[in-house]
PDB file of C-alpha atoms in Angstrom:
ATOM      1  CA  UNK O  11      55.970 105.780 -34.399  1.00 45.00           C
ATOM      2  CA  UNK O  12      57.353 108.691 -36.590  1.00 43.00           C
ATOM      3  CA  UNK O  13      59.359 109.408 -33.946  1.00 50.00           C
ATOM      4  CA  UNK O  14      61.584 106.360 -33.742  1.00 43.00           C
ATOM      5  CA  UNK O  15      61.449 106.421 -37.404  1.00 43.00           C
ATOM      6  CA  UNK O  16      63.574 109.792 -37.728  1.00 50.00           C
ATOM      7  CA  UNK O  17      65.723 108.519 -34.837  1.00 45.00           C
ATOM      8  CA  UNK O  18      66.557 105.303 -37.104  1.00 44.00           C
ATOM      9  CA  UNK O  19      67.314 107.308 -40.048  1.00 43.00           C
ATOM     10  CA  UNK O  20      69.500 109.791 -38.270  1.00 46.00           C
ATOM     11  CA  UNK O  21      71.306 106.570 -36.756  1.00 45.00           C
ATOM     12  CA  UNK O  22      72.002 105.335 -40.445  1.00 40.00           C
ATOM     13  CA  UNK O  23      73.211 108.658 -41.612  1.00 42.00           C
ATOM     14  CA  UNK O  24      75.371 108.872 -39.281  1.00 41.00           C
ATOM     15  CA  UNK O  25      76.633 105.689 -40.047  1.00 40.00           C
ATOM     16  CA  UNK O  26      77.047 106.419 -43.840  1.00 40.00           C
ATOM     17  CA  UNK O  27      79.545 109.396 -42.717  1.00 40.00           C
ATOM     18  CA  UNK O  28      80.994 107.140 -40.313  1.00 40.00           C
ATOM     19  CA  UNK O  29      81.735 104.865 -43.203  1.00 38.00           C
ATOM     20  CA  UNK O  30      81.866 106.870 -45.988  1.00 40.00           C
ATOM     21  CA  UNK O  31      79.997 104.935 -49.361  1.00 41.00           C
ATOM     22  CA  UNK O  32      78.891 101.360 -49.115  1.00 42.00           C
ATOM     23  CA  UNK O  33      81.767  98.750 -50.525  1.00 44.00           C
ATOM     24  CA  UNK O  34      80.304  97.377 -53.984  1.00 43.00           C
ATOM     25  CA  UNK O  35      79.385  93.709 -54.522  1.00 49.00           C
ATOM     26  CA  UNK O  36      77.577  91.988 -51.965  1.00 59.00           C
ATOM     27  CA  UNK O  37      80.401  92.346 -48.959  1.00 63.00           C
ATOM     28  CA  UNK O  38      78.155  93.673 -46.189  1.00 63.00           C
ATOM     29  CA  UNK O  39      80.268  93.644 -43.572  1.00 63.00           C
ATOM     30  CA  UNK O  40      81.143  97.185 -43.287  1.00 61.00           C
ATOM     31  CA  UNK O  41      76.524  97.316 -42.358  1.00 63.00           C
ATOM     32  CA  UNK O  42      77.470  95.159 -38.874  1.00 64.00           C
ATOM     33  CA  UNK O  43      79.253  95.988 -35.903  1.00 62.00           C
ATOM     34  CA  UNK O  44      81.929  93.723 -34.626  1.00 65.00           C
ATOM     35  CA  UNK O  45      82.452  92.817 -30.944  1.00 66.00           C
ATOM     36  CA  UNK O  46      83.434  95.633 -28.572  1.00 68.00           C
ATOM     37  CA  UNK O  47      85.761  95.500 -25.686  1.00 74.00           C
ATOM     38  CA  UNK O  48      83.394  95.903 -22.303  1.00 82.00           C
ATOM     39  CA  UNK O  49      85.281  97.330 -18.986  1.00 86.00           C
ATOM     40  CA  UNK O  50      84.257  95.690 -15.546  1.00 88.00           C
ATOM     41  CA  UNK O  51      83.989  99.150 -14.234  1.00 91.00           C
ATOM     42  CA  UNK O  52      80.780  99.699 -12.182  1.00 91.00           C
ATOM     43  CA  UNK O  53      79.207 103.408 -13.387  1.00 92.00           C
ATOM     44  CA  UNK O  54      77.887 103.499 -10.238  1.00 92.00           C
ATOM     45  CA  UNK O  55      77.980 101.858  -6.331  1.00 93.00           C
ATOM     46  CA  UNK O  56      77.058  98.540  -6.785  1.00 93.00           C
ATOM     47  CA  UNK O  57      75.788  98.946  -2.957  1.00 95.00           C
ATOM     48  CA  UNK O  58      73.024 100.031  -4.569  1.00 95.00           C
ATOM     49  CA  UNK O  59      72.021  96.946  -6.526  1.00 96.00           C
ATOM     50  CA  UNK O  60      71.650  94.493  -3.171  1.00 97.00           C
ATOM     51  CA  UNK O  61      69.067  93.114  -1.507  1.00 98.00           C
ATOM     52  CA  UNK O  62      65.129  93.043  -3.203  1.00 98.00           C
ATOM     53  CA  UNK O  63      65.075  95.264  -5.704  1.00 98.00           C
ATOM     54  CA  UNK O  64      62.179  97.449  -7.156  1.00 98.00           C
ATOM     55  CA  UNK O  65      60.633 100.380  -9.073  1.00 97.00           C
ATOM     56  CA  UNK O  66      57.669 102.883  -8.667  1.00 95.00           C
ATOM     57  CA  UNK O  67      54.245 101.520  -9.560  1.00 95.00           C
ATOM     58  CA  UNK O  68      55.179  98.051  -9.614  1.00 97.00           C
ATOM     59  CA  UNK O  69      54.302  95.615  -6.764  1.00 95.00           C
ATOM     60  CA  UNK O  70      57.102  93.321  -8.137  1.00 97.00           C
ATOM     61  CA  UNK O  71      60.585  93.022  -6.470  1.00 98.00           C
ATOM     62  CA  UNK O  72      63.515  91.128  -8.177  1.00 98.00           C
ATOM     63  CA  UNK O  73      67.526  90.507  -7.116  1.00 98.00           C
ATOM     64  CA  UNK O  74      69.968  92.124  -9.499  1.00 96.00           C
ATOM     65  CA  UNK O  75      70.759  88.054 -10.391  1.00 96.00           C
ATOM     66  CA  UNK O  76      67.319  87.854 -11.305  1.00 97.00           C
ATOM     67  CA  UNK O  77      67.526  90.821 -13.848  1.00 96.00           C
ATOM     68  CA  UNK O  78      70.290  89.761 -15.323  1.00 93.00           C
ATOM     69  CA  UNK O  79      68.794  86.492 -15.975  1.00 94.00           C
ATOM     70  CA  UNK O  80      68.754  86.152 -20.195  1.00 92.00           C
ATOM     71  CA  UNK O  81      66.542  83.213 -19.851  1.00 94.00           C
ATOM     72  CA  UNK O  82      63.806  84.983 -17.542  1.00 95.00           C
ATOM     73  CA  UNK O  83      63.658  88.868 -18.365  1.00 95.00           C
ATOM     74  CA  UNK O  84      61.812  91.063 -15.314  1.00 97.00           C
ATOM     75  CA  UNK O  85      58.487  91.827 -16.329  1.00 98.00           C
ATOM     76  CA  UNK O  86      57.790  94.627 -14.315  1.00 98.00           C
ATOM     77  CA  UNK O  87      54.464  95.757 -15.278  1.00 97.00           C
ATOM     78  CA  UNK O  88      52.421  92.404 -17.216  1.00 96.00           C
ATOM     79  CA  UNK O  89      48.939  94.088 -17.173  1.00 95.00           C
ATOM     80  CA  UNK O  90      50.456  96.402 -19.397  1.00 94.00           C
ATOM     81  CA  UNK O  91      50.712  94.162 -22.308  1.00 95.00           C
ATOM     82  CA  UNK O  92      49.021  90.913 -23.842  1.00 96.00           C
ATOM     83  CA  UNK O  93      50.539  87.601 -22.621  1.00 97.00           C
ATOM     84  CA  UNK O  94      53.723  86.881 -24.069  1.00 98.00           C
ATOM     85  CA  UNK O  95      54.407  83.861 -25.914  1.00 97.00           C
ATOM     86  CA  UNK O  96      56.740  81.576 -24.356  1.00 97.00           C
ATOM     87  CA  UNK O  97      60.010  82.999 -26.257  1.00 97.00           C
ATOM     88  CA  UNK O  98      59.894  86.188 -25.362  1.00 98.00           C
ATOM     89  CA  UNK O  99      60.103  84.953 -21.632  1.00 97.00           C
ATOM     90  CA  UNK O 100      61.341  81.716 -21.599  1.00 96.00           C
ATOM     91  CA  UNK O 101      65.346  81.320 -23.013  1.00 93.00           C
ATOM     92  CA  UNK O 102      64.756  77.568 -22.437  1.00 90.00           C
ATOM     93  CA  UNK O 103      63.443  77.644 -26.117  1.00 86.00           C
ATOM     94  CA  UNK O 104      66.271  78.955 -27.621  1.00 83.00           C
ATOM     95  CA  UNK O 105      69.607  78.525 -26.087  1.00 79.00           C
ATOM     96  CA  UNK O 106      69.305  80.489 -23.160  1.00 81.00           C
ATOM     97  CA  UNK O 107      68.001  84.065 -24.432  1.00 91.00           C
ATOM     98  CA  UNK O 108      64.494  85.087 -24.044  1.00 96.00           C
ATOM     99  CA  UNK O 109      63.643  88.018 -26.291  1.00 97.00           C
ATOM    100  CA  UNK O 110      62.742  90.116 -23.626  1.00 97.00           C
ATOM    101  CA  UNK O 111      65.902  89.895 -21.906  1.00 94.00           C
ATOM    102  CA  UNK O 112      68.027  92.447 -23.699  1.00 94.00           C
ATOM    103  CA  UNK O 113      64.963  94.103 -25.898  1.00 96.00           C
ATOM    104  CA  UNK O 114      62.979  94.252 -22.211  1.00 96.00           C
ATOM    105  CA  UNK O 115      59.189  93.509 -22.301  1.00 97.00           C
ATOM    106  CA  UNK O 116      58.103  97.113 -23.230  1.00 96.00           C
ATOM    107  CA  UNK O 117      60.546  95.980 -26.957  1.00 97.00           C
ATOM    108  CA  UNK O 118      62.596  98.940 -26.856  1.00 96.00           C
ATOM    109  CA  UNK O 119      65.566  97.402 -25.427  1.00 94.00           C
ATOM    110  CA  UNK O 120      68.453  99.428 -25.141  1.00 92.00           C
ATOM    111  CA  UNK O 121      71.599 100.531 -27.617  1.00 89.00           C
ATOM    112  CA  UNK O 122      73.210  97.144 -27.599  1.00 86.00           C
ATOM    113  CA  UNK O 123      70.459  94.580 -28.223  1.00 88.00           C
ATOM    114  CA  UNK O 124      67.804  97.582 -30.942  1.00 84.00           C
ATOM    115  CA  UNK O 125      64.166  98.729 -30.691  1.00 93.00           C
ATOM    116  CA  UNK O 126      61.755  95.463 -32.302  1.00 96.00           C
ATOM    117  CA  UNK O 127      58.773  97.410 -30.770  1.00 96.00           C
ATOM    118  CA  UNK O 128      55.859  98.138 -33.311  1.00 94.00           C
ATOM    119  CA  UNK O 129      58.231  96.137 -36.222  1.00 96.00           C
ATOM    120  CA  UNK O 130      55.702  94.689 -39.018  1.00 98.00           C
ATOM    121  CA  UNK O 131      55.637  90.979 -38.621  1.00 98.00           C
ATOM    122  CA  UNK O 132      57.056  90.519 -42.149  1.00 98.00           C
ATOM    123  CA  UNK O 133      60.258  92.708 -41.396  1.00 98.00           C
ATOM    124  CA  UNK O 134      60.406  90.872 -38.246  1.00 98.00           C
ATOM    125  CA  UNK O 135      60.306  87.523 -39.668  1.00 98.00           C
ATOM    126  CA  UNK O 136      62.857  88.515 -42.524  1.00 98.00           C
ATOM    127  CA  UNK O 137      64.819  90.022 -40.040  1.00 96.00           C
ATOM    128  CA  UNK O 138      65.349  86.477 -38.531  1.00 97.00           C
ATOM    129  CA  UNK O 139      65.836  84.573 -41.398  1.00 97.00           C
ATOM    130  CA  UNK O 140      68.816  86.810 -42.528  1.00 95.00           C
ATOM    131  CA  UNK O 141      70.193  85.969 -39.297  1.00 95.00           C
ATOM    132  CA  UNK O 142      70.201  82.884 -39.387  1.00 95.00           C
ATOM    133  CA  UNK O 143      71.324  82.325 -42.899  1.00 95.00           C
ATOM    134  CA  UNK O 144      74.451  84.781 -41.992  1.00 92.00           C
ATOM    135  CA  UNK O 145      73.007  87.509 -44.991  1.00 92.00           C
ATOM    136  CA  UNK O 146      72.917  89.955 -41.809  1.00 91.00           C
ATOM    137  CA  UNK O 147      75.715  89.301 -39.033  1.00 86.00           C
ATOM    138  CA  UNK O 148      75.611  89.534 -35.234  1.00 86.00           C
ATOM    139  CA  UNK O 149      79.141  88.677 -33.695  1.00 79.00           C
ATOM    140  CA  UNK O 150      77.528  88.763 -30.007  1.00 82.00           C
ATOM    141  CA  UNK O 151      74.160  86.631 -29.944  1.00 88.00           C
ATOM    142  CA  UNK O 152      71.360  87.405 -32.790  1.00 92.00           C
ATOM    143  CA  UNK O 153      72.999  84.613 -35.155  1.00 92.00           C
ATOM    144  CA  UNK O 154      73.328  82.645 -32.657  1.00 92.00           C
ATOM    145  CA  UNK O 155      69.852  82.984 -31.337  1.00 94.00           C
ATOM    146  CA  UNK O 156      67.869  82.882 -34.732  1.00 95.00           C
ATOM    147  CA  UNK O 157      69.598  79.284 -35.600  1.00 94.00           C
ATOM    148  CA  UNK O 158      68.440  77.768 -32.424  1.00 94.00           C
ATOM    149  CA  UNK O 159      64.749  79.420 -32.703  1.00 96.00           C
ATOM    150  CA  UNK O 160      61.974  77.632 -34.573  1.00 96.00           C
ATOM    151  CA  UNK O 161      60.082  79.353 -37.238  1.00 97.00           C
ATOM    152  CA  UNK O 162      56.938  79.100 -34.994  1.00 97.00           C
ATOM    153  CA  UNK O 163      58.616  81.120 -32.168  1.00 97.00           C
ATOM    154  CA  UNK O 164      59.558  83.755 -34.377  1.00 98.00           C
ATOM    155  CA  UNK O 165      56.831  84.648 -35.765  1.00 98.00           C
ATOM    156  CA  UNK O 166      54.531  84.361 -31.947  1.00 98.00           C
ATOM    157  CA  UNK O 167      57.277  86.823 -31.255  1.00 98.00           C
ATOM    158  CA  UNK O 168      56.692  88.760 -34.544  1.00 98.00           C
ATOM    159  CA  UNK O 169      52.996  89.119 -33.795  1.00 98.00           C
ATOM    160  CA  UNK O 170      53.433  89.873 -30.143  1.00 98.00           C
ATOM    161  CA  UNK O 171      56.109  92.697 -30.824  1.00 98.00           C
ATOM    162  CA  UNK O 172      54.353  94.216 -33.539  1.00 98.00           C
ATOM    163  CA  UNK O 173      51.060  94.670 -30.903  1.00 97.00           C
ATOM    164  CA  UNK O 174      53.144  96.825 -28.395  1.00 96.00           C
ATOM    165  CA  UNK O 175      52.366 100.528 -27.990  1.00 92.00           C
ATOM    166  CA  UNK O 176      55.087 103.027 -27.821  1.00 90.00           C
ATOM    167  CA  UNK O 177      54.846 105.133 -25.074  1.00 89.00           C
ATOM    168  CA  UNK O 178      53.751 108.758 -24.506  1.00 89.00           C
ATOM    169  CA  UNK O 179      57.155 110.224 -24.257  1.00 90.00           C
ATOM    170  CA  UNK O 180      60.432 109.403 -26.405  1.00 92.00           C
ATOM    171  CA  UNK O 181      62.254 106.254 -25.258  1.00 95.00           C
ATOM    172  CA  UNK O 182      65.156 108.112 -26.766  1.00 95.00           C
ATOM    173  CA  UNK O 183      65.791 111.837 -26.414  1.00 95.00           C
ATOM    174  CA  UNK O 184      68.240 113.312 -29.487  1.00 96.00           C
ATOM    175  CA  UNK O 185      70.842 116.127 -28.050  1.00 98.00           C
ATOM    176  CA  UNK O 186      73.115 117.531 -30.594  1.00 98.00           C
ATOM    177  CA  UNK O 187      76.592 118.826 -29.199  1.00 97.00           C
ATOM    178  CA  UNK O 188      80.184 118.366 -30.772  1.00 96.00           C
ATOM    179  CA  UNK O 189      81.650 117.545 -27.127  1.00 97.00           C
ATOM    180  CA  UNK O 190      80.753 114.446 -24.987  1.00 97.00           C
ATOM    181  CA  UNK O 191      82.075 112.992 -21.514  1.00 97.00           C
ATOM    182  CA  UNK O 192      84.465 110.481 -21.874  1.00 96.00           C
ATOM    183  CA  UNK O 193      82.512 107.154 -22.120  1.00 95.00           C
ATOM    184  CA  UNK O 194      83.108 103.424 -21.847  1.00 93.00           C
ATOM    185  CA  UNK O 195      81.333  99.953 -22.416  1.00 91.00           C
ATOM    186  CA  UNK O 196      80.032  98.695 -19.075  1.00 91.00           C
ATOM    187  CA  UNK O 197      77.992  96.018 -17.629  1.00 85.00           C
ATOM    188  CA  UNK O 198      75.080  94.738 -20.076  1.00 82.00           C
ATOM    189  CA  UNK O 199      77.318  96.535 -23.217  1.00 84.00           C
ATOM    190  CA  UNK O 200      75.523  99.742 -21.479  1.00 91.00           C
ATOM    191  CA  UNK O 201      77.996 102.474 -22.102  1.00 94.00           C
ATOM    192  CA  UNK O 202      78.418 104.856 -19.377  1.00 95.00           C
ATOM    193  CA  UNK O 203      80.472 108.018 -18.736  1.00 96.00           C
ATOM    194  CA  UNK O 204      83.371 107.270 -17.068  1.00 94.00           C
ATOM    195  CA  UNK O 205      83.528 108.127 -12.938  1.00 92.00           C
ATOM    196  CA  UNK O 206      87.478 107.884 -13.207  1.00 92.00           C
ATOM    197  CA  UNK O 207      88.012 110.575 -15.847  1.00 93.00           C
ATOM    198  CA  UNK O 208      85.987 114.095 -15.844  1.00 91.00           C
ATOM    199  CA  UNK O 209      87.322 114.934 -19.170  1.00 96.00           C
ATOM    200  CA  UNK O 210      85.539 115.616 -22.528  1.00 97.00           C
ATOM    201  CA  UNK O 211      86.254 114.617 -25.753  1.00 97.00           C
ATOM    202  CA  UNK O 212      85.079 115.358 -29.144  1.00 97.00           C
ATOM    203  CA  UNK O 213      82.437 113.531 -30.429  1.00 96.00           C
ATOM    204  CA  UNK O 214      83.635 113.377 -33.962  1.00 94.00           C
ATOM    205  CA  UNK O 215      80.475 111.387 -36.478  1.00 91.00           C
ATOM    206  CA  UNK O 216      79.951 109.294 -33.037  1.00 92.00           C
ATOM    207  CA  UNK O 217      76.469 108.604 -31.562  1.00 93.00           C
ATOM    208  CA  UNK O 218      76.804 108.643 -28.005  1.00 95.00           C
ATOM    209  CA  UNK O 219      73.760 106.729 -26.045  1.00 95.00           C
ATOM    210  CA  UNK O 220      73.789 107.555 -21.937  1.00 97.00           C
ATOM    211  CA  UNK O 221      71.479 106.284 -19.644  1.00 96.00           C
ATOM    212  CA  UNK O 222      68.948 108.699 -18.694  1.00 96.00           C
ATOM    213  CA  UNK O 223      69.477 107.607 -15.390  1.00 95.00           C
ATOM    214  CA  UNK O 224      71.575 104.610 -14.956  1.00 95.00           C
ATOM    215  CA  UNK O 225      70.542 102.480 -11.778  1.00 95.00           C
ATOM    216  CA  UNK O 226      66.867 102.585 -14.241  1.00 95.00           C
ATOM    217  CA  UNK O 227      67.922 101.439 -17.041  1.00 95.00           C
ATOM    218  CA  UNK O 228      69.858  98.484 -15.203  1.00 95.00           C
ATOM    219  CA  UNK O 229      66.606  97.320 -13.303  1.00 96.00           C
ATOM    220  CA  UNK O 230      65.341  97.285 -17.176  1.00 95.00           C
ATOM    221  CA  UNK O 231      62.511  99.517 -16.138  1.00 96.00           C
ATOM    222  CA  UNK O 232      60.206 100.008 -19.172  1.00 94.00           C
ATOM    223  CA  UNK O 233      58.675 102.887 -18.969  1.00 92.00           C
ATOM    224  CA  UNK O 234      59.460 106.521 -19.804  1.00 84.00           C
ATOM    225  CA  UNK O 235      62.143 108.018 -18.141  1.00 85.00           C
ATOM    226  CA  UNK O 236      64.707 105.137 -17.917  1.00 91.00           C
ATOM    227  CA  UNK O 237      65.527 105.201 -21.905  1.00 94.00           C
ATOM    228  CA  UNK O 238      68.796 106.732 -23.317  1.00 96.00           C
ATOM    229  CA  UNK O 239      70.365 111.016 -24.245  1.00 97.00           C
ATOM    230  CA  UNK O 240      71.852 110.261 -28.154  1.00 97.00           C
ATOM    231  CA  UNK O 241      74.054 112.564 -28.368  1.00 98.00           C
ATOM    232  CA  UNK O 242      74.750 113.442 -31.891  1.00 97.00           C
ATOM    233  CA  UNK O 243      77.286 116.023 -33.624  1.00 97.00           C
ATOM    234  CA  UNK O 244      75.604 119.538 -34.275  1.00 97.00           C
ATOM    235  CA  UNK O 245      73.675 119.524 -37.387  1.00 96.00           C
ATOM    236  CA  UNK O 246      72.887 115.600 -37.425  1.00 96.00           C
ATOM    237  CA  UNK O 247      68.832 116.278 -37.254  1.00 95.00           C
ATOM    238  CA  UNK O 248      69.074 119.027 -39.748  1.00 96.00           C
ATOM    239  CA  UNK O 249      71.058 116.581 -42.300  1.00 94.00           C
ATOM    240  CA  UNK O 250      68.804 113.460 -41.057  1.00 93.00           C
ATOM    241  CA  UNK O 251      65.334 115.734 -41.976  1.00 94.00           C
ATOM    242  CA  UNK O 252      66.818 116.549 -45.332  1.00 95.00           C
ATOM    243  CA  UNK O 253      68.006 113.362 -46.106  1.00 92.00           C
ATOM    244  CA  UNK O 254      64.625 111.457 -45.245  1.00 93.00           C
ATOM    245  CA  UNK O 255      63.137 114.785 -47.569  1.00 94.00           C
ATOM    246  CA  UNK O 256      65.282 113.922 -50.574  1.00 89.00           C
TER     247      UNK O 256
END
């Protein structure tokens, strides 16, 4: 768990730089991210996403309509985890999006939708309220999602998420350079390097999250291996140690 821990406080230093210091008063907004223009590029040959799909070790085969269901995430591996309560599988509860859908059933999710795995069930909870009283802002779907679920889904989610392992290898690997590939926002707010344009860029006080390997991560395969590079301007784990030191 320390492990994710030092990733999230890197993530928020970099974020203070992005930012520079915090607005005073109670205006918040500068903490959220607003809505992001996605391309309808595919990264890759979408040849390669017909027909039954599946993954190593699994016995399970979906469609790539299947997997991109919100309201019934994949659940590529249930022996691996306690039953999950009804929300986490079911968007029928609450408008459509099942929990596991975008934070997959292993609850590290990827960049777009945040890592709930191994969350306290109080932070959890709190978490939900602030959405849904608009203290905390989600442009895309977490407002919208914690105002249609009921207090007893959260917190069967809460307790469920909270129960989940992390796995024996990093979900997300930490690479420091001051170049990157040039990158955009793809299918499932994924971003991806670009296959039109070879070029690098500077990265600037940008994280950069990549697919480890990209036809993985959109089967939402949970296990090790089909997480996400960070790439991170040289010197961001030095300044992220010291800071979580001071």
């Amino acid at each position: 768990m320390k492990g994710w821990i030092g990733v999230l406080i890197l993530a928020l230093f970099l974020v203070a730089v992005m930012t520079g210091q915090a607005p005073a008063g109670k205006d918040l907004g500068w903490a959220f991210p607003t809505a992001a223009m996605v391309v309808n590029k595919p990264p890759m040959p979408e040849k390669e996403f017909e027909g039954q799909l599946t993954i190593p070790g699994t016995g399970k085969s979906f469609t790539m309509s299947q997997l991109e269901d919100l309201n019934a995430p994949p659940d590529w591996f249930p022996a691996e985890h306690a039953s999950a309560p009804r929300v986490v599988t079911d968007g029928g509860v609450n408008k459509g999006f099942a929990c596991g859908s975008c934070h997959l059933m292993n609850g590290l999710g990827h960049p777009e939708s945040g890592d709930i795995q191994g969350l306290t069930p109080e932070y959890f909870i709190q978490t939900m309220k602030d959405f849904k009283s608009g203290k905390r802002k989600d442009p895309i779907r977490m407002t919208a999602i914690a105002q249609a679920t009921s207090d007893e889904d959260v917190a069967a989610a809460a307790e469920w998420f909270a129960k989940l392992k992390p796995p024996p290898t990093p979900w997300i690997k930490v690479i420091e350079q001051n170049t990157v590939p040039k990158t955009y926002l793809g299918q499932g707010r994924m971003r991806f390097i670009d296959p039109d344009n070879k070029s690098t860029e500077p990265i600037g006080n940008r994280i950069i999250m990549l697919p480890m390997d990209i036809k993985t991560a959109r089967l939402r395969d949970p296990r090790p291996g089909a997480g996400f590079n960070a790439f991170v301007p040289v010197g961001s784990v030095a300044k992220g140690k010291a800071l979580a030191e001071t």
